[in-house]
Short mmCIF file of C-alpha atoms and ligand atoms in Angstrom, two decimals:
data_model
loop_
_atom_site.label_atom_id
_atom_site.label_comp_id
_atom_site.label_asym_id
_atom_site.label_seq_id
_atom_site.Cartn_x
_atom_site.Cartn_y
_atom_site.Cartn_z
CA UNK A 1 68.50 105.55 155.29
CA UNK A 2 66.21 102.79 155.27
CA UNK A 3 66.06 100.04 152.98
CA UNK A 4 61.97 100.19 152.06
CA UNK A 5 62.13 104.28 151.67
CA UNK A 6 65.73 105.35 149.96
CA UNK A 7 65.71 108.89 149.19
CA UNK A 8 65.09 110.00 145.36
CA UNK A 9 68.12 111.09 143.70
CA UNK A 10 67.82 112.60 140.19
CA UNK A 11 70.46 112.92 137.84
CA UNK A 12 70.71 114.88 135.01
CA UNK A 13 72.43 113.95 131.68
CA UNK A 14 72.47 110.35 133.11
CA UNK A 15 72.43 108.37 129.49
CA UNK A 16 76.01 108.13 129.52
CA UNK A 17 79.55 109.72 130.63
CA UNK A 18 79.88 111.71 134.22
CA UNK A 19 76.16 111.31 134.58
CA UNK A 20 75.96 107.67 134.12
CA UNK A 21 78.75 106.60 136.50
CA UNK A 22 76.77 108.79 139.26
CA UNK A 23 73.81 107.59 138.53
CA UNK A 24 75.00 103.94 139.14
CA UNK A 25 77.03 105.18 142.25
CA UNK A 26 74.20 107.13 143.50
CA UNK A 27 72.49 103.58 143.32
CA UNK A 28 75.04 101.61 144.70
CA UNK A 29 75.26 104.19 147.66
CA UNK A 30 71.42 103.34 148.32
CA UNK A 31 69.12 106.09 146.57
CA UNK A 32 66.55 105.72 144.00
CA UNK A 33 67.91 107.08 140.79
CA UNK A 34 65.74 109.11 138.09
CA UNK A 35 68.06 108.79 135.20
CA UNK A 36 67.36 112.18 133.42
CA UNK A 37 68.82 112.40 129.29
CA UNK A 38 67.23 114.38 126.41
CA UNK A 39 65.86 111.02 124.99
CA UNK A 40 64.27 108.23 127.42
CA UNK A 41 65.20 105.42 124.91
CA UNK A 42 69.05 106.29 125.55
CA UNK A 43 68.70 106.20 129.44
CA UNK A 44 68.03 102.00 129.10
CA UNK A 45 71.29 101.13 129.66
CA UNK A 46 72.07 102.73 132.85
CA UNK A 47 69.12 102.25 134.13
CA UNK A 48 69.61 97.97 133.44
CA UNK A 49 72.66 98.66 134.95
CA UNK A 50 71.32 100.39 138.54
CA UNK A 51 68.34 97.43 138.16
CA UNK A 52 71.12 94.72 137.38
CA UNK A 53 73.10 95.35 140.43
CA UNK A 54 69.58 95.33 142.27
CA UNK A 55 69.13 99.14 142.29
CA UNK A 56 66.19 101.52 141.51
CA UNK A 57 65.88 103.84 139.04
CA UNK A 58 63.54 105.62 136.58
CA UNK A 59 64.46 106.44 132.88
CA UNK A 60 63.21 109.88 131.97
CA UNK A 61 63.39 111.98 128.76
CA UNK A 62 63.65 115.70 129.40
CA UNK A 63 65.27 118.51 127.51
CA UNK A 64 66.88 120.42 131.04
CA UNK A 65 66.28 123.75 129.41
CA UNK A 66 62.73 123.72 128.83
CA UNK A 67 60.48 125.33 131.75
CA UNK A 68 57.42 122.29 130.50
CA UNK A 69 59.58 119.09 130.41
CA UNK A 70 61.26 119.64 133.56
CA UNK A 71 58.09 120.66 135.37
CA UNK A 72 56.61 117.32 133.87
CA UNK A 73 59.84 115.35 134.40
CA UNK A 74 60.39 116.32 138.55
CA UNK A 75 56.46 115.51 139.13
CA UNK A 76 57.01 112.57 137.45
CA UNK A 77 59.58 111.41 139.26
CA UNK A 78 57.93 112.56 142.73
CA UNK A 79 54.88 110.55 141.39
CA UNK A 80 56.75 107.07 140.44
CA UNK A 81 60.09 107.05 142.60
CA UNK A 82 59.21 109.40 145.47
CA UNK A 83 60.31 113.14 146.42
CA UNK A 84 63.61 114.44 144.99
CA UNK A 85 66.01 115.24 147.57
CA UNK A 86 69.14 115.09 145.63
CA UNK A 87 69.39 116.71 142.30
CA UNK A 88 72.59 116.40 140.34
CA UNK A 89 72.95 118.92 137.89
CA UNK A 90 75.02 117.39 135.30
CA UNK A 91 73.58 117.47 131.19
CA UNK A 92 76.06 119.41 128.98
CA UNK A 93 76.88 120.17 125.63
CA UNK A 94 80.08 122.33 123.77
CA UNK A 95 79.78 124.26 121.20
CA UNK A 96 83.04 125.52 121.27
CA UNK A 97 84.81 128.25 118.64
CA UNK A 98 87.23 130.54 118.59
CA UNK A 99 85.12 134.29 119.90
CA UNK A 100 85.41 135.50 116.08
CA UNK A 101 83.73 132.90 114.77
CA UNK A 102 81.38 131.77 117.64
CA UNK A 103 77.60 132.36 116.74
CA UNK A 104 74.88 133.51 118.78
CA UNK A 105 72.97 129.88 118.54
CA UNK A 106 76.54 128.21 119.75
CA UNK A 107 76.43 130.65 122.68
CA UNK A 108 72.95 130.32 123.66
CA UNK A 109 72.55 126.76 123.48
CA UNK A 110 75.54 126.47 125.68
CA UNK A 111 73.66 128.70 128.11
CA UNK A 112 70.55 127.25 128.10
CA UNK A 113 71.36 123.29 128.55
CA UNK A 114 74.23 124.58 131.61
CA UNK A 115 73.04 127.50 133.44
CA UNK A 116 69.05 127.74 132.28
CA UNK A 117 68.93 123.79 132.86
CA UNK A 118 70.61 123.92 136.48
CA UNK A 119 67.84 126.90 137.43
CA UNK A 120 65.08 125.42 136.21
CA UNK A 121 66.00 121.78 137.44
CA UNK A 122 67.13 123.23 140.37
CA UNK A 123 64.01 125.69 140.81
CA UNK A 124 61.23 122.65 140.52
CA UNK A 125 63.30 120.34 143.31
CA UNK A 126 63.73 122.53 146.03
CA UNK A 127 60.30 122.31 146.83
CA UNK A 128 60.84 118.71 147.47
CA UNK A 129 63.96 119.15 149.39
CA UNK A 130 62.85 122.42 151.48
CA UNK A 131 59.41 119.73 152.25
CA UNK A 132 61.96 117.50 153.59
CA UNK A 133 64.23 119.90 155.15
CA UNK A 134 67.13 117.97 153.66
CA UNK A 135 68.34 118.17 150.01
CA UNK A 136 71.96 118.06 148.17
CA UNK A 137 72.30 120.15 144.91
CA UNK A 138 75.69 119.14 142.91
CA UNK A 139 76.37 121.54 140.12
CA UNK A 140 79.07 120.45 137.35
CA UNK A 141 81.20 123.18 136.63
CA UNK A 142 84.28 122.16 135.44
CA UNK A 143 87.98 123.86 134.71
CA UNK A 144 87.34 126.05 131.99
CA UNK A 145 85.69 128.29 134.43
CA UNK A 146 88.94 129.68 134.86
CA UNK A 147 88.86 130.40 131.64
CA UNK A 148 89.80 127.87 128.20
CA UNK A 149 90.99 129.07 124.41
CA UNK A 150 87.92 128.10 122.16
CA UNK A 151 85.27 128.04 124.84
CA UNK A 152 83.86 131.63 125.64
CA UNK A 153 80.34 130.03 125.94
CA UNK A 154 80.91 127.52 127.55
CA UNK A 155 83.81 128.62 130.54
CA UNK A 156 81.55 131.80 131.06
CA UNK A 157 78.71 128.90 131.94
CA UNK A 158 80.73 127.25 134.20
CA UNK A 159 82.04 130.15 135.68
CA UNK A 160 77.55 131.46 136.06
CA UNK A 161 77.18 128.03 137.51
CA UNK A 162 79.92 128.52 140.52
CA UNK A 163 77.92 131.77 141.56
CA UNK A 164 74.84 129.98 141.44
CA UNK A 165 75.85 127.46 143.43
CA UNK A 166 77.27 129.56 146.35
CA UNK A 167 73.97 131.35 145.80
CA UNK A 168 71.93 127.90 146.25
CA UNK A 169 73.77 127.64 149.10
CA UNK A 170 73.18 130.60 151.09
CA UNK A 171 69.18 130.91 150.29
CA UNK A 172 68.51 127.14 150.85
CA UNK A 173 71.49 126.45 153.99
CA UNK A 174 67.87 126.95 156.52
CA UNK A 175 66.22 124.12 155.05
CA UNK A 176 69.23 121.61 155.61
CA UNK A 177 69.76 121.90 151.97
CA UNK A 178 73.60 121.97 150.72
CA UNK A 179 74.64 123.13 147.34
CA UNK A 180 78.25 122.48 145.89
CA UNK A 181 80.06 122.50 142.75
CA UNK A 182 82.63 119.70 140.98
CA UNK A 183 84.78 121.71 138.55
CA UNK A 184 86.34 118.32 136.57
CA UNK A 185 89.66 118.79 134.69
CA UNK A 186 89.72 116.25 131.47
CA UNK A 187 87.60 113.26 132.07
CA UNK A 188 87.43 110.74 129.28
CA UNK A 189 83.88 110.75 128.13
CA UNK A 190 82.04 111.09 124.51
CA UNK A 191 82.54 114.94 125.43
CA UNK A 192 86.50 115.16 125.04
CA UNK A 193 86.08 112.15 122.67
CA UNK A 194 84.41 114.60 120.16
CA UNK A 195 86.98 117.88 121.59
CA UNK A 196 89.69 115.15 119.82
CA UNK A 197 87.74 114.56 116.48
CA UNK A 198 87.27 118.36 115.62
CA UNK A 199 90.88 119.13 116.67
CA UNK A 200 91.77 115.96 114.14
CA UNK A 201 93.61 113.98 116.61
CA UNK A 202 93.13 110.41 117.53
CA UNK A 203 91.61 110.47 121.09
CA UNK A 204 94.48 107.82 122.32
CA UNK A 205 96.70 110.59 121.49
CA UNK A 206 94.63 113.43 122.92
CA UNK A 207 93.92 111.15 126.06
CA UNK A 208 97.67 110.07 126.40
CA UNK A 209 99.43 114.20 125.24
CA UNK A 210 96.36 115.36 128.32
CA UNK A 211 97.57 112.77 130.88
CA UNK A 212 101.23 114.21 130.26
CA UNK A 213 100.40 117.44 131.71
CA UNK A 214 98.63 116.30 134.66
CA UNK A 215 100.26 115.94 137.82
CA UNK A 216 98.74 112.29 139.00
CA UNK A 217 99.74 111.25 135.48
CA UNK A 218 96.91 110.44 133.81
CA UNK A 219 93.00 111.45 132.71
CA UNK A 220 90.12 111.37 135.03
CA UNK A 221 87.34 108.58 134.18
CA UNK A 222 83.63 109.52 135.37
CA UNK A 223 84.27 107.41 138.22
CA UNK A 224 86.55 109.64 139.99
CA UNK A 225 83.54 112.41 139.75
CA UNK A 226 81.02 110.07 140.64
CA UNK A 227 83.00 109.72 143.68
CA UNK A 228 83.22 113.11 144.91
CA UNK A 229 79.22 113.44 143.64
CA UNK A 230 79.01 110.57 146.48
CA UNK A 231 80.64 112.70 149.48
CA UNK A 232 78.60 115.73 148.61
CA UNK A 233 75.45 113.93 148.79
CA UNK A 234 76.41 112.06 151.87
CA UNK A 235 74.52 112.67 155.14
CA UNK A 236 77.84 113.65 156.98
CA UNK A 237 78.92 116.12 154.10
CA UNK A 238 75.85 118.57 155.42
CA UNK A 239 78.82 121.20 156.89
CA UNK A 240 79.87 121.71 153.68
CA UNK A 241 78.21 123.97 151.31
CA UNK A 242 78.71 126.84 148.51
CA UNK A 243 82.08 125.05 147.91
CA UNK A 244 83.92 124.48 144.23
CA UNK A 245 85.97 121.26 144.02
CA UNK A 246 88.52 121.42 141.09
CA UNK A 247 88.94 117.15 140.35
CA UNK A 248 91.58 117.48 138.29
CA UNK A 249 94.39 115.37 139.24
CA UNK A 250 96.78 118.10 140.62
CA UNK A 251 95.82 121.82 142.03
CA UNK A 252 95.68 123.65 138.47
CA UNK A 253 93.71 123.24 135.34
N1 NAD B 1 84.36 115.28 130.10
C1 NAD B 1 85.04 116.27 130.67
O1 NAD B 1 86.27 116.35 130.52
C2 NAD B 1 84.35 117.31 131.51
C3 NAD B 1 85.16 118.25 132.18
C4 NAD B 1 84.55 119.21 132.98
C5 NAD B 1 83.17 119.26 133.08
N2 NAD B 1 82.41 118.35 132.42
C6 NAD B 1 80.96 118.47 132.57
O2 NAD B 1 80.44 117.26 133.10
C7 NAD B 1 79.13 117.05 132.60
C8 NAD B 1 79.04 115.68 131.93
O3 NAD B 1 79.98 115.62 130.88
P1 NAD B 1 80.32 114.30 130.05
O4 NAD B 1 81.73 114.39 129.67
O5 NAD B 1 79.81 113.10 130.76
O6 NAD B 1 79.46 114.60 128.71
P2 NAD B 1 78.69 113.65 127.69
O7 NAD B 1 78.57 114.44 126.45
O8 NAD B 1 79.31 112.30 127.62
O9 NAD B 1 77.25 113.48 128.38
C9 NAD B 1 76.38 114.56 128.54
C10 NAD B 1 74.96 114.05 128.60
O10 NAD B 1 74.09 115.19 128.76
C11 NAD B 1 72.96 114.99 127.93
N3 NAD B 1 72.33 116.26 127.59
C12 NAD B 1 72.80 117.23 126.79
N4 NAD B 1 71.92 118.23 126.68
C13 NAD B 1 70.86 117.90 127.45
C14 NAD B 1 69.63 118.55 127.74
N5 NAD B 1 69.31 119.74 127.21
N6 NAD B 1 68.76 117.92 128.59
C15 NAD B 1 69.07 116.71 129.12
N7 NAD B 1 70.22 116.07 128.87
C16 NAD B 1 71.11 116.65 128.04
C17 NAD B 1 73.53 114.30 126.70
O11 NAD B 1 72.49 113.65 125.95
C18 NAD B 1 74.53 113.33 127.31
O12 NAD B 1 73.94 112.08 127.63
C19 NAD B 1 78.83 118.22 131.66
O13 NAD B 1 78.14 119.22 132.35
C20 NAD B 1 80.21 118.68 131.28
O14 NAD B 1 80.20 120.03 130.87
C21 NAD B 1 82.96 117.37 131.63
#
């Protein structure tokens, strides 16, 4: 990769959390970085960050679920930073209830920022990346996949997102594109910070009763995903494709 033309990387759900630390590692690792978040105001501080550290990135406000903004966000980004060859699909929300009392707004929202988001993200880059014949997709899934109490929504997203990954893979493999999937156990983010405040437990607690159940002895931080993010996206990782990576800190949820 050359210094004056780094490949585009975009990153989805980039204002903070998972998406923010691979954003800034994306950066460090030499792309340019389209920070993608619902609001562009909110995306400032990563992208000072990747600037900062004398990186390149683009703050862009997109809602990942709707067909317009994303369409208007990817040309964008083509326009300002240069083709997207990576595209990390990352933005995520929980609405999580018990089945009984889960409504149809909880489910579908869940649905549409996860699985409609990744297609549609997903659909406008490969153009870009099938152009170049060389792309990485990097789907988060995460462990509830396999299936957690409280989140029918959002596990069975998770879950769609592992077949459409191994699905990415197969249809785009020709082009030199790879598709994978990161399937985090409990990373401490705003996401498990606000898990804690509904259950009515202090997050230290939640963080430290977690970490007691996990094999390497303690919680993941966004780092250790924006690590793996890293490989996937590497030029030597092009072998491997339509695989799911549990990051969990031992082999089981
Ligand atoms: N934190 C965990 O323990 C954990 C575990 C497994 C998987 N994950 C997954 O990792 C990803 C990141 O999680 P996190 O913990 O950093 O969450 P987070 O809540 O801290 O950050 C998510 C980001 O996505 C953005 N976002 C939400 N809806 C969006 C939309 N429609 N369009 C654009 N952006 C949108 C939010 O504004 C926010 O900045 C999510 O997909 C999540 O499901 C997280």
């Amino acid at each position: 990769m050359s210094e004056a033309t780094p490949r585009v990387a975009i990153v989805t759900g980039a204002a903070r959390g998972i998406g923010a630390a691979t954003a800034k590692r994306l950066a460090a690792d030499g792309f340019a970085v389209a920070v993608v978040d619902l609001d562009e105001a909110a995306t400032k501080d990563t992208v000072q960050e990747i600037e900062g550290a004398g990186g390149r990135a683009l703050g862009v406000g997109a809602d990942v679920s709707d067909a317009e903004q994303v369409q208007a966000a990817v040309d964008r980004i083509a326009a300002e930073l240069g083709a997207p060859v990576v595209l990390v699909n990352n933005a995520g929300v929980t609405r999580d209830n018990m089945l009984f009392k889960m409504t149809e707004v909880d489910w579908d929202v869940v649905m549409n920022v996860h699985l409609r988001g990744s297609f549609l993200m997903t659909r406008a880059c490969q153009k870009h990346m099938v152009e170049a014949k060389w792309g990485r997709v990097v789907n988060l899934s995460s462990t509830s996949a396999l299936g957690n109490r409280g989140q029918a929504n959002y596990s069975a997203a998770k879950a769609g997102l592992q077949g459409f990954t191994k699905t990415l893979a197969i249809e785009l493999g020709k082009f030199g594109v790879t598709a994978n999937a990161i399937a985090p156990g409990f990373i401490q983010t705003e996401m498990t910070k606000a898990t804690a405040e509904r259950m009515g437990i202090p997050f230290e607690d939640f963080v430290k009763g977690a970490a007691s159940q996990i094999p390497v002895a303690r919680v993941g931080q966004p780092e250790d995903i924006a690590h793996l993010v890293s490989f996937f996206v590497s030029e030597g990782a092009g072998f491997v494709s339509g695989q799911v990576v549990y990051a969990a800190g031992g082999p089981r949820a």
